PDB file of C-alpha atoms in Angstrom:
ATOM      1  CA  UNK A   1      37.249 -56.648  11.170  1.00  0.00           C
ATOM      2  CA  UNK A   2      34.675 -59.113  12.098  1.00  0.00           C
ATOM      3  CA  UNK A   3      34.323 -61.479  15.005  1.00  0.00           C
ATOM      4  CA  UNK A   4      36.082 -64.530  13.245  1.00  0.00           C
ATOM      5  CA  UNK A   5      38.952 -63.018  12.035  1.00  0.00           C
ATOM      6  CA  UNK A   6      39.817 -60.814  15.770  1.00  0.00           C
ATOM      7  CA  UNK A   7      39.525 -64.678  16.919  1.00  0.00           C
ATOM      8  CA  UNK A   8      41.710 -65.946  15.207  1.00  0.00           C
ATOM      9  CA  UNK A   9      44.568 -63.219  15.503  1.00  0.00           C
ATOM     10  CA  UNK A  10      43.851 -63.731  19.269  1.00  0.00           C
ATOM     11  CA  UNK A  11      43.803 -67.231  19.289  1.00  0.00           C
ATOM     12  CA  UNK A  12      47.185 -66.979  17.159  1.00  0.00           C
ATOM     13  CA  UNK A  13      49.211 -64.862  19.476  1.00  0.00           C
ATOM     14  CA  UNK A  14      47.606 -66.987  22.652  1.00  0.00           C
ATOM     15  CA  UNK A  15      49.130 -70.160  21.287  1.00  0.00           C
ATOM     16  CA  UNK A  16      52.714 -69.043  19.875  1.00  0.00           C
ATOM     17  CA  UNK A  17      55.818 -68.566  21.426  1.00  0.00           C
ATOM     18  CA  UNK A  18      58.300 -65.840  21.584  1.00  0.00           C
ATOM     19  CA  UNK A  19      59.611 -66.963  17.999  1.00  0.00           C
ATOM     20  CA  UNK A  20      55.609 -66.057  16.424  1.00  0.00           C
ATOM     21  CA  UNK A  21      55.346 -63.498  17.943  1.00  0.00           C
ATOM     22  CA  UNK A  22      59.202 -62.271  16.746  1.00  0.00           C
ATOM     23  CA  UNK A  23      58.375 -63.386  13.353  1.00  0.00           C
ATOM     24  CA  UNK A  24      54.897 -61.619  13.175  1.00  0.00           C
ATOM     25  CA  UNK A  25      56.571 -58.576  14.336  1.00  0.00           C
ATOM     26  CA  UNK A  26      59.263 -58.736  12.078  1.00  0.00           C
ATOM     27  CA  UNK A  27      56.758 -58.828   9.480  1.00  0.00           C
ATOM     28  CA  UNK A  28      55.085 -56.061  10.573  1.00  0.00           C
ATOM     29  CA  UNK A  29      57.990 -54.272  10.521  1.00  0.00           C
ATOM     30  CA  UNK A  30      58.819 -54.763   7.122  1.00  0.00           C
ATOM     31  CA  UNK A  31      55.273 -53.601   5.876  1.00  0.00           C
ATOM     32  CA  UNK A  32      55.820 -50.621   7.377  1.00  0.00           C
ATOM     33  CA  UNK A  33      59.290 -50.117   5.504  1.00  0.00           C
ATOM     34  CA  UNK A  34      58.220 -51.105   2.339  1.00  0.00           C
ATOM     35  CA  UNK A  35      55.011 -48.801   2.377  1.00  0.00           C
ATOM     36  CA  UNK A  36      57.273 -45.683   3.536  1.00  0.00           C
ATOM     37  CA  UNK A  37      59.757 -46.416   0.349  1.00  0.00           C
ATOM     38  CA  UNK A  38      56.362 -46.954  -1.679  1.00  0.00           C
ATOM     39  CA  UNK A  39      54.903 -43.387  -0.639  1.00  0.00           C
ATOM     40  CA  UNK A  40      57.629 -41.345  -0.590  1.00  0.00           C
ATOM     41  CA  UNK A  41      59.356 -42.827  -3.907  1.00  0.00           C
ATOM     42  CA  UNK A  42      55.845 -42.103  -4.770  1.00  0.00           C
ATOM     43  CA  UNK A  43      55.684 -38.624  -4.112  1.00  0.00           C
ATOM     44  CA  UNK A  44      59.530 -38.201  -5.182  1.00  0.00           C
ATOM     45  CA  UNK A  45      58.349 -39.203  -8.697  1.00  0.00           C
ATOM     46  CA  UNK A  46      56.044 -37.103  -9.096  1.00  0.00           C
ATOM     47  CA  UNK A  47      57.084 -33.854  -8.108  1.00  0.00           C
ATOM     48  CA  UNK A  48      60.566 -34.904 -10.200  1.00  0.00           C
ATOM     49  CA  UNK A  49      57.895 -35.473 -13.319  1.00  0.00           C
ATOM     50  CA  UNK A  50      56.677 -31.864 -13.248  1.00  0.00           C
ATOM     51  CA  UNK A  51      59.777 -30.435 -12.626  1.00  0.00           C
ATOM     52  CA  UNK A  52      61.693 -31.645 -15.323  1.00  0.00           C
ATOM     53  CA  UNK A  53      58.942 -31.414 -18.066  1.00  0.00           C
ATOM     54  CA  UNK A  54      59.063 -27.659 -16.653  1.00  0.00           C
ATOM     55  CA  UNK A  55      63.072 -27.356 -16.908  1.00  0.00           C
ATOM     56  CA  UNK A  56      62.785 -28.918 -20.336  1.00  0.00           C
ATOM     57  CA  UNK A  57      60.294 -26.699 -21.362  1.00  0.00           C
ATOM     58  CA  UNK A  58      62.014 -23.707 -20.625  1.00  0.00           C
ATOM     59  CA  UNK A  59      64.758 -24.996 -21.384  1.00  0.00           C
ATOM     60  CA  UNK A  60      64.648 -25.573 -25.250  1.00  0.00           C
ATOM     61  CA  UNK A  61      62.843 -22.262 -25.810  1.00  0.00           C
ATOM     62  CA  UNK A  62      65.882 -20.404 -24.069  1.00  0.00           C
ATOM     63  CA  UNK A  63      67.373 -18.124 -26.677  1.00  0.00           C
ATOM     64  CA  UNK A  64      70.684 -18.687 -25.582  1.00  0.00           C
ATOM     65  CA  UNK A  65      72.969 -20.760 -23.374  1.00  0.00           C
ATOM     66  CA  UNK A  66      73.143 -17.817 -21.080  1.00  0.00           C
ATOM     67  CA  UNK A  67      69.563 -17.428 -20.514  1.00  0.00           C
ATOM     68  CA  UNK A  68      69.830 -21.258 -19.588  1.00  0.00           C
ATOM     69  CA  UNK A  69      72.915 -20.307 -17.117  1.00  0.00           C
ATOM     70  CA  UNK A  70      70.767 -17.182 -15.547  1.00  0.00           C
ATOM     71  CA  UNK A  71      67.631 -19.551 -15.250  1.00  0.00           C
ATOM     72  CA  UNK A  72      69.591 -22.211 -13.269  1.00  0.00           C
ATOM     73  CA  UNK A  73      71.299 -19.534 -11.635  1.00  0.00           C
ATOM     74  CA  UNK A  74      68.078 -17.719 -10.110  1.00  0.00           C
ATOM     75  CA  UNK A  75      66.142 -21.105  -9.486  1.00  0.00           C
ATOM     76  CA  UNK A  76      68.559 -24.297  -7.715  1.00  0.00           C
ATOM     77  CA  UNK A  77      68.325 -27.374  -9.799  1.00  0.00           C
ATOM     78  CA  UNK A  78      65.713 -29.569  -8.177  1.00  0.00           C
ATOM     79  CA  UNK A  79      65.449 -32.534 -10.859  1.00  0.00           C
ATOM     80  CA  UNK A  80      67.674 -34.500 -12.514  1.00  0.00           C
ATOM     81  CA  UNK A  81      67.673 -32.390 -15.918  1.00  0.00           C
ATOM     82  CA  UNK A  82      68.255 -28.856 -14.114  1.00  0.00           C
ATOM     83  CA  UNK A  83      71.191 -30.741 -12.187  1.00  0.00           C
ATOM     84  CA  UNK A  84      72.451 -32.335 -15.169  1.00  0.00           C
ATOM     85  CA  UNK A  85      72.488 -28.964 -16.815  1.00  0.00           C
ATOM     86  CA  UNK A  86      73.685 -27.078 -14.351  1.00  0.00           C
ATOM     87  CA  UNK A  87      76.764 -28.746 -14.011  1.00  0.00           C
ATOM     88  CA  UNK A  88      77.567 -29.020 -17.214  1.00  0.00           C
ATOM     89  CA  UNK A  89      77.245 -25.563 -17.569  1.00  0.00           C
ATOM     90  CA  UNK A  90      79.987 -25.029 -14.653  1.00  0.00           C
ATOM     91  CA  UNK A  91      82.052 -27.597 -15.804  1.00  0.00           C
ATOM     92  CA  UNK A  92      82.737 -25.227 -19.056  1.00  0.00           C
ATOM     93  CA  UNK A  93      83.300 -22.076 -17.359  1.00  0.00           C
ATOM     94  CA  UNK A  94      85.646 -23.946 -14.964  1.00  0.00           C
ATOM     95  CA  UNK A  95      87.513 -25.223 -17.570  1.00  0.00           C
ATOM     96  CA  UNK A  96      87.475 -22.157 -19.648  1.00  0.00           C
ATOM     97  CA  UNK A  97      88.374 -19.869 -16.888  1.00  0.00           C
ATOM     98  CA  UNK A  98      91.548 -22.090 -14.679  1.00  0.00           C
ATOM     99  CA  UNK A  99      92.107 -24.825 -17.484  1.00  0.00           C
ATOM    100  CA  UNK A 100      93.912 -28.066 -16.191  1.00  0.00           C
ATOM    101  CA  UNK A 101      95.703 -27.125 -13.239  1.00  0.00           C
ATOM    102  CA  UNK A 102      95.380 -30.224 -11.300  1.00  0.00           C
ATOM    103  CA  UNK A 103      94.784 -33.728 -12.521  1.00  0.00           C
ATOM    104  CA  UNK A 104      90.782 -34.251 -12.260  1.00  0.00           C
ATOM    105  CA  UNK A 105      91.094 -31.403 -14.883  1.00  0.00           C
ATOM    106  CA  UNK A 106      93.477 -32.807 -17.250  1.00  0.00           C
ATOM    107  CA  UNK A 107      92.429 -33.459 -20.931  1.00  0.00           C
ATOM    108  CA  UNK A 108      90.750 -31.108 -23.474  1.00  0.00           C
ATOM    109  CA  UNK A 109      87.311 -29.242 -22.322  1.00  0.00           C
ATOM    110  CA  UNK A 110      84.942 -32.013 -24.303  1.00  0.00           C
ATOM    111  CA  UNK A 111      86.695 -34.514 -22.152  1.00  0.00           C
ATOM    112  CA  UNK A 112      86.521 -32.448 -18.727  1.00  0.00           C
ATOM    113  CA  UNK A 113      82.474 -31.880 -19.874  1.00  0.00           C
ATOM    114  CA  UNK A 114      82.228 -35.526 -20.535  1.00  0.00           C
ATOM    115  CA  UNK A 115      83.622 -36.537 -16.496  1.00  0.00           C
ATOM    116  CA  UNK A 116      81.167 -34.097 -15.346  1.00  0.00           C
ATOM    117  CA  UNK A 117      78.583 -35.338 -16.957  1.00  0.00           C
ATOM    118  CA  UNK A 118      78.990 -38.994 -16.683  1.00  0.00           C
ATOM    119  CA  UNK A 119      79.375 -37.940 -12.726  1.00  0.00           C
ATOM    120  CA  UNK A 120      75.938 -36.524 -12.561  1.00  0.00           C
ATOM    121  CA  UNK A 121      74.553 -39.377 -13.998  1.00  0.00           C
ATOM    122  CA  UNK A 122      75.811 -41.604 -11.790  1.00  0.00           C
ATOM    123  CA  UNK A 123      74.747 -39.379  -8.895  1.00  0.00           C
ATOM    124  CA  UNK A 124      71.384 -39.194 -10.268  1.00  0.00           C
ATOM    125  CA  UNK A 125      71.164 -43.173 -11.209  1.00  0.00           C
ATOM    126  CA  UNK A 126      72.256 -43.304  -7.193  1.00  0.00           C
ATOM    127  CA  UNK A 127      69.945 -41.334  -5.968  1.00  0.00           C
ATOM    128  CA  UNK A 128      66.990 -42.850  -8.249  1.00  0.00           C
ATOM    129  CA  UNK A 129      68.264 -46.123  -6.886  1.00  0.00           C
ATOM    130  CA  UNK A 130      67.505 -45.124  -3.016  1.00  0.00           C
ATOM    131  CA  UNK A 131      65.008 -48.032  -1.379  1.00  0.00           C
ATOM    132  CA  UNK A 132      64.904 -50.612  -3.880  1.00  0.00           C
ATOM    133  CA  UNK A 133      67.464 -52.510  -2.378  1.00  0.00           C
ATOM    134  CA  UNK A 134      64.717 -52.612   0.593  1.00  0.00           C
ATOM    135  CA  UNK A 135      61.552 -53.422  -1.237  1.00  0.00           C
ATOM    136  CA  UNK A 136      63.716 -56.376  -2.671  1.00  0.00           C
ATOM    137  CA  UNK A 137      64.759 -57.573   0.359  1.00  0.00           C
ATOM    138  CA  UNK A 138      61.531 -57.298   1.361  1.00  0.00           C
ATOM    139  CA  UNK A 139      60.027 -58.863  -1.323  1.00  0.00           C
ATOM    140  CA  UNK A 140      62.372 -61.939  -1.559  1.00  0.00           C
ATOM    141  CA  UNK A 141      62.478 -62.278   2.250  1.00  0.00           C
ATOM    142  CA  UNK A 142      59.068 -62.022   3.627  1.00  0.00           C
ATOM    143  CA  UNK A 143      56.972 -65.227   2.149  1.00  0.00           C
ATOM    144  CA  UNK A 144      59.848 -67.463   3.363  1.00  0.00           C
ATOM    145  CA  UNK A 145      59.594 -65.826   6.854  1.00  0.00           C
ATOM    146  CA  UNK A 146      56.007 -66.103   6.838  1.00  0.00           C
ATOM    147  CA  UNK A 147      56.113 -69.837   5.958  1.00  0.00           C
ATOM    148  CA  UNK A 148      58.263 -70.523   8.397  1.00  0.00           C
ATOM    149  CA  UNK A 149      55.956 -68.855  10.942  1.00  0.00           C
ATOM    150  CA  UNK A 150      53.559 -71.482  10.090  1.00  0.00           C
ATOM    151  CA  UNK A 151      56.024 -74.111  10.285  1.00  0.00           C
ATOM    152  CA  UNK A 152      57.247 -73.202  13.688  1.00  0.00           C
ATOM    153  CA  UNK A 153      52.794 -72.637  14.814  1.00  0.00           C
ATOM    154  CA  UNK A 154      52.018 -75.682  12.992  1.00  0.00           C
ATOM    155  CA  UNK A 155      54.388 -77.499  15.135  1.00  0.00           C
ATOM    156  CA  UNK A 156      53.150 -75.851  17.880  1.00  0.00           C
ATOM    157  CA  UNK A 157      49.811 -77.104  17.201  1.00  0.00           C
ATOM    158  CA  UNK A 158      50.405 -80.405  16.619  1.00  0.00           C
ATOM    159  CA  UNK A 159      51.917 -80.703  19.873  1.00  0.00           C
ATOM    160  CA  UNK A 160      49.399 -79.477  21.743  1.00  0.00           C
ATOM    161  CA  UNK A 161      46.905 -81.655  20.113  1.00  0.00           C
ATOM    162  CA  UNK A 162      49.110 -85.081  20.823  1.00  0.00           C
ATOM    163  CA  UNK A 163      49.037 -83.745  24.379  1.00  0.00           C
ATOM    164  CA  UNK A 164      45.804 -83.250  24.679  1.00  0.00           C
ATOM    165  CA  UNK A 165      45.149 -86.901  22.764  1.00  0.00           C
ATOM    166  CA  UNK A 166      41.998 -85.215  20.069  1.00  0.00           C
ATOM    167  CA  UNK A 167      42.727 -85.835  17.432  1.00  0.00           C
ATOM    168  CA  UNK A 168      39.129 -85.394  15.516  1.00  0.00           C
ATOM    169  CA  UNK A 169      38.862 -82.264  12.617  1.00  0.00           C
ATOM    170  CA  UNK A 170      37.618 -79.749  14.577  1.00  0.00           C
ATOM    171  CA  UNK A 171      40.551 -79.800  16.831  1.00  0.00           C
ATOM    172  CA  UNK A 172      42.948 -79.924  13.913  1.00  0.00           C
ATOM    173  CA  UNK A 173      41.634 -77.029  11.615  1.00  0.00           C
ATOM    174  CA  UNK A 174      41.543 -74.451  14.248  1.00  0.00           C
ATOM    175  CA  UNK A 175      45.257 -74.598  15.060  1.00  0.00           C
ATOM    176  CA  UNK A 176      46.587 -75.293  12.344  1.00  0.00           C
ATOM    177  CA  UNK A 177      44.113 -72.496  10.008  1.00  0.00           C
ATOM    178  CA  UNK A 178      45.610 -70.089  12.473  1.00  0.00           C
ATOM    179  CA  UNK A 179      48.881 -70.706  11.832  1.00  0.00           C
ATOM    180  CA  UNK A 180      48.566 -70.269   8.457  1.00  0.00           C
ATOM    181  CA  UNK A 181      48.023 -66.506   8.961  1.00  0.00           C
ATOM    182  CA  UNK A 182      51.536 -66.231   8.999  1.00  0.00           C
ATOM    183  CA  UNK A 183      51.467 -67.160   5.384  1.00  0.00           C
ATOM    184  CA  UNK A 184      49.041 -64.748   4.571  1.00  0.00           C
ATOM    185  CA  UNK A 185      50.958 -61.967   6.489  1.00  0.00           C
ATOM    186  CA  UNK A 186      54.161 -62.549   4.293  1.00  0.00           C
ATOM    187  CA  UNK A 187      52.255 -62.999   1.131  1.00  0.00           C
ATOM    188  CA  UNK A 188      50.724 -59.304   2.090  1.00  0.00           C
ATOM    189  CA  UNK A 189      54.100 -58.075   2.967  1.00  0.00           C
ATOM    190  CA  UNK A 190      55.780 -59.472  -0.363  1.00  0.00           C
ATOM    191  CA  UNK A 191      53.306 -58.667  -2.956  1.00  0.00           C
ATOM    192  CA  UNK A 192      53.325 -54.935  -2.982  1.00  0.00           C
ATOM    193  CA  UNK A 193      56.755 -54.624  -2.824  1.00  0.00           C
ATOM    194  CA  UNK A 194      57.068 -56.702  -5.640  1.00  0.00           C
ATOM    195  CA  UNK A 195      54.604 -54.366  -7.582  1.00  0.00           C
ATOM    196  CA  UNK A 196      56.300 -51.515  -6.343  1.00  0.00           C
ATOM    197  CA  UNK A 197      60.148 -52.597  -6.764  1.00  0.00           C
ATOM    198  CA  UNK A 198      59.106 -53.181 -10.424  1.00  0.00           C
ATOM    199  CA  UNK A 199      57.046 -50.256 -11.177  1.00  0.00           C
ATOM    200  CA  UNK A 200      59.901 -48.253  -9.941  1.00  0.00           C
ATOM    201  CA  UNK A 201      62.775 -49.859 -11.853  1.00  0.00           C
ATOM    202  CA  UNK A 202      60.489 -49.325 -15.069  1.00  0.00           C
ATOM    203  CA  UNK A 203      60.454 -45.678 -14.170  1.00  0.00           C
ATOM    204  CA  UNK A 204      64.032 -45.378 -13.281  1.00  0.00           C
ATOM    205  CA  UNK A 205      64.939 -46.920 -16.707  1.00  0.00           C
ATOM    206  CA  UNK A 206      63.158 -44.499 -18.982  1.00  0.00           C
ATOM    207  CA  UNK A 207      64.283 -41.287 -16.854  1.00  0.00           C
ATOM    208  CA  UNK A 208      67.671 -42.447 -17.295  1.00  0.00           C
ATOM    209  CA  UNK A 209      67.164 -43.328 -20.697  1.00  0.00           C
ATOM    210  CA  UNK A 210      65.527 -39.536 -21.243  1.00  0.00           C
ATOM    211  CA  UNK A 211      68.637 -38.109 -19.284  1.00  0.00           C
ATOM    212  CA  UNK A 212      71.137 -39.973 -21.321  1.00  0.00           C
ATOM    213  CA  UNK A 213      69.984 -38.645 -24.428  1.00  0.00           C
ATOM    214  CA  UNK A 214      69.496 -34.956 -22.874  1.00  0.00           C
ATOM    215  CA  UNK A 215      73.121 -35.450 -21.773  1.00  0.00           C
ATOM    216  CA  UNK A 216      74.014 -36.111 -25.390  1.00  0.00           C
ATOM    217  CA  UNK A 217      72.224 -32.911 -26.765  1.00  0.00           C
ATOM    218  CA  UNK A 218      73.899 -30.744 -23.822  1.00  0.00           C
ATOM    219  CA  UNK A 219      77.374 -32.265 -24.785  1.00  0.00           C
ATOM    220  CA  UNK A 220      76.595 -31.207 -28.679  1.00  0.00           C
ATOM    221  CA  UNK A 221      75.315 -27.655 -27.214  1.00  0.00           C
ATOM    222  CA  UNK A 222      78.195 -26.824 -25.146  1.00  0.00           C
ATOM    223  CA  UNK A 223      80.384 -28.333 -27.321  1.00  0.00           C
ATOM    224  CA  UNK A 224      79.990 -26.395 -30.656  1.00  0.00           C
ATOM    225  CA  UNK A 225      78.677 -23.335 -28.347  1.00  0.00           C
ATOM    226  CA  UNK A 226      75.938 -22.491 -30.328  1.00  0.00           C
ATOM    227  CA  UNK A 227      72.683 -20.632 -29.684  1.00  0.00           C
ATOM    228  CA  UNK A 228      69.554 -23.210 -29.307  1.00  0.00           C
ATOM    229  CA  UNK A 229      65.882 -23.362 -29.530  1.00  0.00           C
ATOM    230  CA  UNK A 230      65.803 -26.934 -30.648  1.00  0.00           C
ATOM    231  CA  UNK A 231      62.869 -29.775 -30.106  1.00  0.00           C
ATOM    232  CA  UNK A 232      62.866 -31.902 -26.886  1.00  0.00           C
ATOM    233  CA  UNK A 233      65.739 -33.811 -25.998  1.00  0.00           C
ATOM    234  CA  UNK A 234      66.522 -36.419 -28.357  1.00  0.00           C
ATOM    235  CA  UNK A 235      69.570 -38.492 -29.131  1.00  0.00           C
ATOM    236  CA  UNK A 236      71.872 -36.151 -31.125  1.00  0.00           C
ATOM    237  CA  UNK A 237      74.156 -37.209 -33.715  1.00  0.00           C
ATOM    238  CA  UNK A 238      77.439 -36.331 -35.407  1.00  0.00           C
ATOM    239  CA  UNK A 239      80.758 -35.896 -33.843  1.00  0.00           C
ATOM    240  CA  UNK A 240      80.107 -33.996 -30.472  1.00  0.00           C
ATOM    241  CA  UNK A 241      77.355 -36.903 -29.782  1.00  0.00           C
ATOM    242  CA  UNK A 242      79.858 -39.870 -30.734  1.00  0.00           C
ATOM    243  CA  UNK A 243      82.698 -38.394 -28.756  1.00  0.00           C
ATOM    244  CA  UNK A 244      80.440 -38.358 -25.645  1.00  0.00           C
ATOM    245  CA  UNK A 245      79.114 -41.837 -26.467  1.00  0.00           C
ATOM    246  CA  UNK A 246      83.064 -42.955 -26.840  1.00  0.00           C
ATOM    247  CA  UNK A 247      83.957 -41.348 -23.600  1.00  0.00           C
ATOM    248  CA  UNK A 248      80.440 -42.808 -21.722  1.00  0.00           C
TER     249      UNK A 248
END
């Protein structure tokens, strides 16, 4: 950081008030929110990436849905396929095993798969939801707090320099330039959560559009009961696929 700009930061914080230096820190705050959500959301995406082109992998060159049982069995699901999996596994050995005793268990198996299904996928749509509620409050709020931090300095700054009674340029810019860092600090503060908020709802859109239609090939697998070693997940058709689509 150069001479100039150290200046002007200390200049800044010399002038304001309690409010600046509230809003500044407020600001800073923020930041430091928004680039935690970035990283780790980050990080969380990735490792989820591997992981499920891994389960999916192994998954559709499983000989049978027992293999697919012992694999999730040995290794926790860890990704949103495994865990979709998983429980749709358990859901049919549930049913098969204590039928509908109580109420959450009522209606046929393909109806009892379809609840546990839909379930995970909410859980999963949840959980791939977590801090974007933050980098858009972030992203909405911060430029309007930042402009009012060079409202409030502005003002500030004008009063100083009708006390003083110098009016001439060089008197003005100062002030008034170093109020305006407030603006710049929101503007900082906004823009990469804006990036980020919509690079991540991009990504949560097609890994819930991928788990939709694995949940549709699962359904038509557990369904008819049948031994796989199928292509990737895709959006299966016929009636096992429609009467999940009906119950979604």
């Amino acid at each position: 950081m150069d001479t100039s700009e150290t200046l002007g930061l200390a200049h800044f914080f010399a002038q304001t008030d309690t409010v600046g230096k509230a809003l500044f820190a407020t600001l800073a705050a923020m930041s430091i929110a928004s680039w935690y959500f970035i990283i780790v959301k980050s990080l969380q995406a990735l490792i989820a990436r591997r992981r499920s082109t891994r389960f999916l992998e192994n998954f559709w060159n499983s000989a049978s849905l027992a293999a697919v049982e012992r694999q999730l069995g040995e290794r926790h699901p860890n990704e949103p396929f495994s865990h979709l999996a998983y429980h749709a596994l358990l859901s049919c050995r549930h049913h098969a095993k204590h039928g509908a005793d109580r109420l959450n268990e009522a209606g046929s198996a393909a109806e009892f798969l379809t609840r546990s299904i839909r379930r995970v996928i909410d859980e999963e749509t949840a959980g791939l939801e977590w801090g974007l509620s933050v980098l858009a409050s972030v992203a909405s709020t911060a430029p309007f707090i930042g402009l009012f931090g060079t409202v409030w300095g502005v003002y500030h700054a004008l009063i100083n320099i009708g006390m003083s009674g110098q009016g001439t340029l060089d008197k003005i810019a100062g002030p008034v330039g170093e109020a305006l860092i407030m603006t710049g600090a929101g503007l900082a503060v906004a823009i990469p959560s804006v990036l980020a908020y919509n690079a991540f709802a991009r990504s949560n859109r097609l890994v819930l559009a991928k788990l939709d239609a694995f949940a549709h090939d699962v359904f038509a697998v557990l369904s008819t009961g049948a031994h796989f070693a199928g292509p990737p997940a895709g959006v299966a058709t016929g009636p096992a696929s429609e009467a999940f689509a009906g119950g979604a």
